GROMACS .gro file of C-alpha atoms in nm:
model
  227
    1ASN     CA    1   0.795   0.492   4.673
    2ARG     CA    2   0.419   0.525   4.716
    3ARG     CA    3   0.416   0.826   4.482
    4LEU     CA    4   0.634   0.642   4.230
    5ASP     CA    5   0.414   0.332   4.252
    6VAL     CA    6   0.110   0.535   4.153
    7LYS     CA    7   0.287   0.659   3.840
    8ILE     CA    8   0.419   0.315   3.753
    9LYS     CA    9   0.075   0.156   3.782
   10ALA     CA   10  -0.077   0.432   3.571
   11LEU     CA   11   0.182   0.386   3.293
   12TYR     CA   12   0.149   0.007   3.311
   13ALA     CA   13  -0.227   0.038   3.266
   14GLU     CA   14  -0.194   0.303   2.994
   15HIS     CA   15   0.026   0.071   2.788
   16LYS     CA   16  -0.206  -0.224   2.861
   17GLN     CA   17   0.063  -0.435   3.032
   18ARG     CA   18   0.293  -0.408   2.727
   19SER     CA   19   0.575  -0.210   2.890
   20GLY     CA   20   0.842  -0.346   3.123
   21SER     CA   21   1.079  -0.153   3.346
   22PRO     CA   22   1.303  -0.015   3.063
   23ARG     CA   23   1.022   0.164   2.879
   24ILE     CA   24   0.839   0.268   3.193
   25THR     CA   25   1.162   0.418   3.326
   26LEU     CA   26   1.200   0.624   3.009
   27ASP     CA   27   0.839   0.743   3.038
   28LEU     CA   28   0.895   0.842   3.400
   29LYS     CA   29   1.214   1.031   3.319
   30SER     CA   30   1.047   1.216   3.032
   31ASP     CA   31   0.787   1.326   3.287
   32GLY     CA   32   1.062   1.466   3.511
   33GLU     CA   33   1.082   1.173   3.754
   34ALA     CA   34   1.435   1.098   3.878
   35CYS     CA   35   1.460   0.720   3.904
   36SER     CA   36   1.678   0.433   3.783
   37GLU     CA   37   1.567   0.131   3.584
   38ASN     CA   38   1.671  -0.095   3.871
   39ARG     CA   39   1.448   0.095   4.111
   40VAL     CA   40   1.152   0.079   3.873
   41ALA     CA   41   1.211  -0.293   3.825
   42ARG     CA   42   1.212  -0.345   4.203
   43ARG     CA   43   0.891  -0.149   4.248
   44MET     CA   44   0.722  -0.338   3.964
   45LYS     CA   45   0.821  -0.666   4.127
   46VAL     CA   46   0.673  -0.551   4.459
   47LEU     CA   47   0.354  -0.446   4.276
   48GLY     CA   48   0.337  -0.773   4.086
   49LEU     CA   49   0.355  -0.602   3.747
   50ARG     CA   50   0.521  -0.783   3.456
   51ALA     CA   51   0.527  -0.707   3.085
   52LEU     CA   52   0.338  -0.954   2.867
   53ALA     CA   53   0.535  -1.274   2.817
   54LYS     CA   54   0.686  -1.357   2.479
   55ARG     CA   55   0.595  -1.663   2.278
   56LYS     CA   56   0.771  -1.839   1.996
   57PHE     CA   57   0.717  -1.675   1.657
   58ARG     CA   58   0.657  -1.885   1.348
   59VAL     CA   59   0.761  -1.761   1.005
   60THR     CA   60   0.544  -1.862   0.710
   61THR     CA   61   0.676  -1.769   0.366
   62ASP     CA   62   0.585  -1.928   0.036
   63SER     CA   63   0.923  -1.912  -0.139
   64GLU     CA   64   0.880  -2.233  -0.341
   65HIS     CA   65   0.820  -2.071  -0.679
   66ASN     CA   66   1.004  -1.991  -0.999
   67LYS     CA   67   0.926  -1.619  -1.008
   68PRO     CA   68   1.208  -1.364  -1.044
   69ILE     CA   69   1.361  -1.231  -0.723
   70TYR     CA   70   1.562  -0.925  -0.623
   71ASP     CA   71   1.916  -0.944  -0.489
   72ASN     CA   72   1.968  -0.896  -0.117
   73VAL     CA   73   2.063  -0.529  -0.151
   74LEU     CA   74   1.987  -0.452   0.214
   75ASN     CA   75   2.222  -0.731   0.328
   76ARG     CA   76   2.123  -0.693   0.696
   77ASP     CA   77   2.241  -0.332   0.705
   78PHE     CA   78   1.949  -0.182   0.899
   79SER     CA   79   2.132   0.145   0.973
   80THR     CA   80   1.984   0.473   0.849
   81THR     CA   81   2.041   0.845   0.900
   82ALA     CA   82   1.692   0.967   0.805
   83ILE     CA   83   1.349   0.845   0.703
   84ASN     CA   84   1.276   0.720   0.350
   85GLN     CA   85   1.610   0.548   0.301
   86LYS     CA   86   1.514   0.188   0.375
   87TRP     CA   87   1.172   0.025   0.406
   88ALA     CA   88   1.086  -0.335   0.492
   89GLY     CA   89   0.768  -0.533   0.434
   90ASP     CA   90   0.627  -0.865   0.547
   91ILE     CA   91   0.305  -1.066   0.592
   92THR     CA   92   0.159  -1.241   0.895
   93TYR     CA   93  -0.169  -1.415   0.974
   94ILE     CA   94  -0.422  -1.353   1.251
   95HIS     CA   95  -0.663  -1.623   1.368
   96THR     CA   96  -1.032  -1.540   1.396
   97GLN     CA   97  -1.341  -1.759   1.441
   98GLU     CA   98  -1.430  -1.678   1.079
   99GLY     CA   99  -1.092  -1.793   0.949
  100TRP     CA  100  -0.751  -1.637   0.887
  101LEU     CA  101  -0.697  -1.264   0.843
  102TYR     CA  102  -0.374  -1.172   0.666
  103LEU     CA  103  -0.184  -0.853   0.748
  104ALA     CA  104   0.087  -0.699   0.532
  105VAL     CA  105   0.292  -0.404   0.658
  106MET     CA  106   0.561  -0.167   0.533
  107LEU     CA  107   0.795  -0.018   0.794
  108ASP     CA  108   1.045   0.265   0.775
  109LEU     CA  109   1.368   0.127   0.924
  110HIS     CA  110   1.467   0.471   1.057
  111SER     CA  111   1.157   0.554   1.261
  112ARG     CA  112   1.032   0.192   1.293
  113ALA     CA  113   0.686   0.331   1.221
  114VAL     CA  114   0.435   0.128   1.020
  115ILE     CA  115   0.386   0.359   0.722
  116GLY     CA  116   0.175   0.122   0.515
  117TRP     CA  117  -0.051  -0.174   0.590
  118SER     CA  118  -0.323  -0.386   0.434
  119MET     CA  119  -0.556  -0.661   0.559
  120ALA     CA  120  -0.749  -0.926   0.367
  121LYS     CA  121  -0.890  -1.277   0.406
  122ARG     CA  122  -0.672  -1.405   0.122
  123MET     CA  123  -0.296  -1.375   0.076
  124LYS     CA  124  -0.285  -1.232  -0.275
  125ALA     CA  125  -0.044  -0.993  -0.445
  126SER     CA  126  -0.289  -0.708  -0.383
  127LEU     CA  127  -0.223  -0.746  -0.009
  128VAL     CA  128   0.143  -0.639  -0.031
  129CYS     CA  129   0.082  -0.393  -0.315
  130ASP     CA  130  -0.179  -0.206  -0.113
  131ALA     CA  131   0.059  -0.182   0.185
  132LEU     CA  132   0.336  -0.042  -0.036
  133ALA     CA  133   0.093   0.195  -0.209
  134MET     CA  134  -0.018   0.335   0.127
  135ALA     CA  135   0.344   0.391   0.230
  136LEU     CA  136   0.418   0.572  -0.097
  137HIS     CA  137   0.110   0.790  -0.057
  138ARG     CA  138   0.188   0.883   0.302
  139ARG     CA  139   0.550   0.968   0.223
  140ASN     CA  140   0.469   1.158  -0.101
  141SER     CA  141   0.621   0.897  -0.334
  142PRO     CA  142   0.994   0.935  -0.262
  143GLU     CA  143   1.233   0.764  -0.504
  144GLY     CA  144   1.548   0.556  -0.462
  145ILE     CA  145   1.440   0.383  -0.139
  146ILE     CA  146   1.559   0.029  -0.072
  147VAL     CA  147   1.239  -0.173  -0.023
  148HIS     CA  148   1.318  -0.509   0.137
  149SER     CA  149   1.102  -0.819   0.181
  150ASP     CA  150   1.128  -1.196   0.186
  151ARG     CA  151   1.092  -1.410  -0.126
  152GLY     CA  152   0.722  -1.476  -0.082
  153SER     CA  153   0.529  -1.521  -0.405
  154GLN     CA  154   0.328  -1.203  -0.339
  155TYR     CA  155   0.646  -0.992  -0.338
  156CYS     CA  156   0.765  -1.164  -0.656
  157SER     CA  157   0.441  -1.097  -0.843
  158LYS     CA  158   0.433  -0.887  -1.158
  159ARG     CA  159   0.204  -0.635  -0.993
  160TYR     CA  160   0.442  -0.574  -0.702
  161ARG     CA  161   0.748  -0.553  -0.926
  162LYS     CA  162   0.572  -0.302  -1.151
  163LEU     CA  163   0.497  -0.088  -0.848
  164ILE     CA  164   0.867  -0.096  -0.752
  165GLU     CA  165   0.972   0.002  -1.104
  166LYS     CA  166   0.705   0.268  -1.153
  167HIS     CA  167   0.816   0.460  -0.842
  168HIS     CA  168   1.190   0.408  -0.904
  169LEU     CA  169   1.247   0.208  -0.588
  170VAL     CA  170   1.526  -0.041  -0.523
  171GLY     CA  171   1.391  -0.392  -0.468
  172SER     CA  172   1.568  -0.617  -0.218
  173MET     CA  173   1.490  -0.968  -0.092
  174SER     CA  174   1.613  -1.195   0.186
  175ARG     CA  175   1.806  -1.509   0.118
  176LYS     CA  176   1.590  -1.821   0.101
  177GLY     CA  177   1.478  -1.939   0.443
  178ASN     CA  178   1.671  -1.669   0.630
  179CYS     CA  179   1.437  -1.467   0.853
  180TRP     CA  180   1.729  -1.267   1.000
  181ASP     CA  181   1.765  -1.083   0.668
  182ASN     CA  182   1.430  -0.919   0.743
  183ALA     CA  183   1.473  -0.896   1.119
  184ILE     CA  184   1.295  -0.561   1.168
  185SER     CA  185   0.971  -0.682   1.012
  186GLU     CA  186   0.991  -1.012   1.201
  187SER     CA  187   1.047  -0.817   1.522
  188PHE     CA  188   0.739  -0.602   1.461
  189PHE     CA  189   0.516  -0.905   1.406
  190HIS     CA  190   0.657  -1.072   1.715
  191THR     CA  191   0.576  -0.761   1.918
  192LEU     CA  192   0.229  -0.740   1.763
  193LYS     CA  193   0.151  -1.101   1.856
  194VAL     CA  194   0.285  -1.067   2.210
  195GLU     CA  195   0.133  -0.729   2.295
  196LEU     CA  196  -0.201  -0.768   2.119
  197VAL     CA  197  -0.303  -1.078   1.927
  198HIS     CA  198  -0.219  -1.340   2.192
  199GLN     CA  199  -0.426  -1.143   2.443
  200GLN     CA  200  -0.739  -1.140   2.226
  201ARG     CA  201  -1.002  -1.378   2.092
  202TYR     CA  202  -1.140  -1.248   1.764
  203LEU     CA  203  -1.485  -1.374   1.670
  204THR     CA  204  -1.483  -1.204   1.330
  205ARG     CA  205  -1.233  -1.062   1.085
  206LEU     CA  206  -1.393  -0.721   1.137
  207MET     CA  207  -1.315  -0.736   1.509
  208ALA     CA  208  -0.956  -0.827   1.428
  209LYS     CA  209  -0.925  -0.545   1.174
  210GLN     CA  210  -1.052  -0.288   1.421
  211SER     CA  211  -0.817  -0.414   1.692
  212LEU     CA  212  -0.514  -0.416   1.460
  213PHE     CA  213  -0.597  -0.068   1.332
  214GLN     CA  214  -0.610   0.070   1.685
  215TYR     CA  215  -0.278  -0.093   1.776
  216ILE     CA  216  -0.089   0.009   1.461
  217GLU     CA  217  -0.223   0.361   1.410
  218ARG     CA  218  -0.299   0.474   1.764
  219TYR     CA  219  -0.035   0.292   1.967
  220TYR     CA  220   0.264   0.137   1.789
  221SER     CA  221   0.354   0.412   1.543
  222ARG     CA  222   0.263   0.707   1.767
  223LYS     CA  223   0.298   0.610   2.131
  224ARG     CA  224   0.514   0.303   2.185
  225ARG     CA  225   0.883   0.357   2.259
  226HIS     CA  226   1.112   0.178   2.012
  227SER     CA  227   1.448   0.029   2.104
   0.00000   0.00000   0.00000
């Protein structure tokens, strides 16, 4: 138990208190340690180690507009067999002492990796277009992908729709006021807030940008285990 405790504490610290017994157990097993999740949970309780607590997540979408929308092609079917079949995008806001910082992301539903992202102090169409453009660049502009989002005015903008059409993508949008239609993106933002943002106090937007970059590029997409 003492030897296992050392490993558990090291993994808990490495993941900055973000991992509970399920993910730590998987890390231990991948390192050749024979242990059950129940045992790891017991040892973590003895050590006083708990994953960061969840908070309620608020959804903010400006869907009160008369712009054209896409049908809900995804229709809550998040299943995939390979990358570049279905992508999902969304926007959230991060509080700083300078004011709000807005973050737009594009996720691949197969790998759950953040393949495109953009940050800005204003929530304009360029925010979501830049995130989609990054995803297209990183994945060498594949065609025919279902690209899902909510009905926010940024995703209904002419600029975003032109980007969808130019690259022969299939636009898809959630039903009005239904966050479950874009559950993967909502889940990512919830995880981001719990594991990072709620633990920080950002004095400037630059500090927030640097912190978000480290989490997305160095931790979430490369290191964190996904359910």
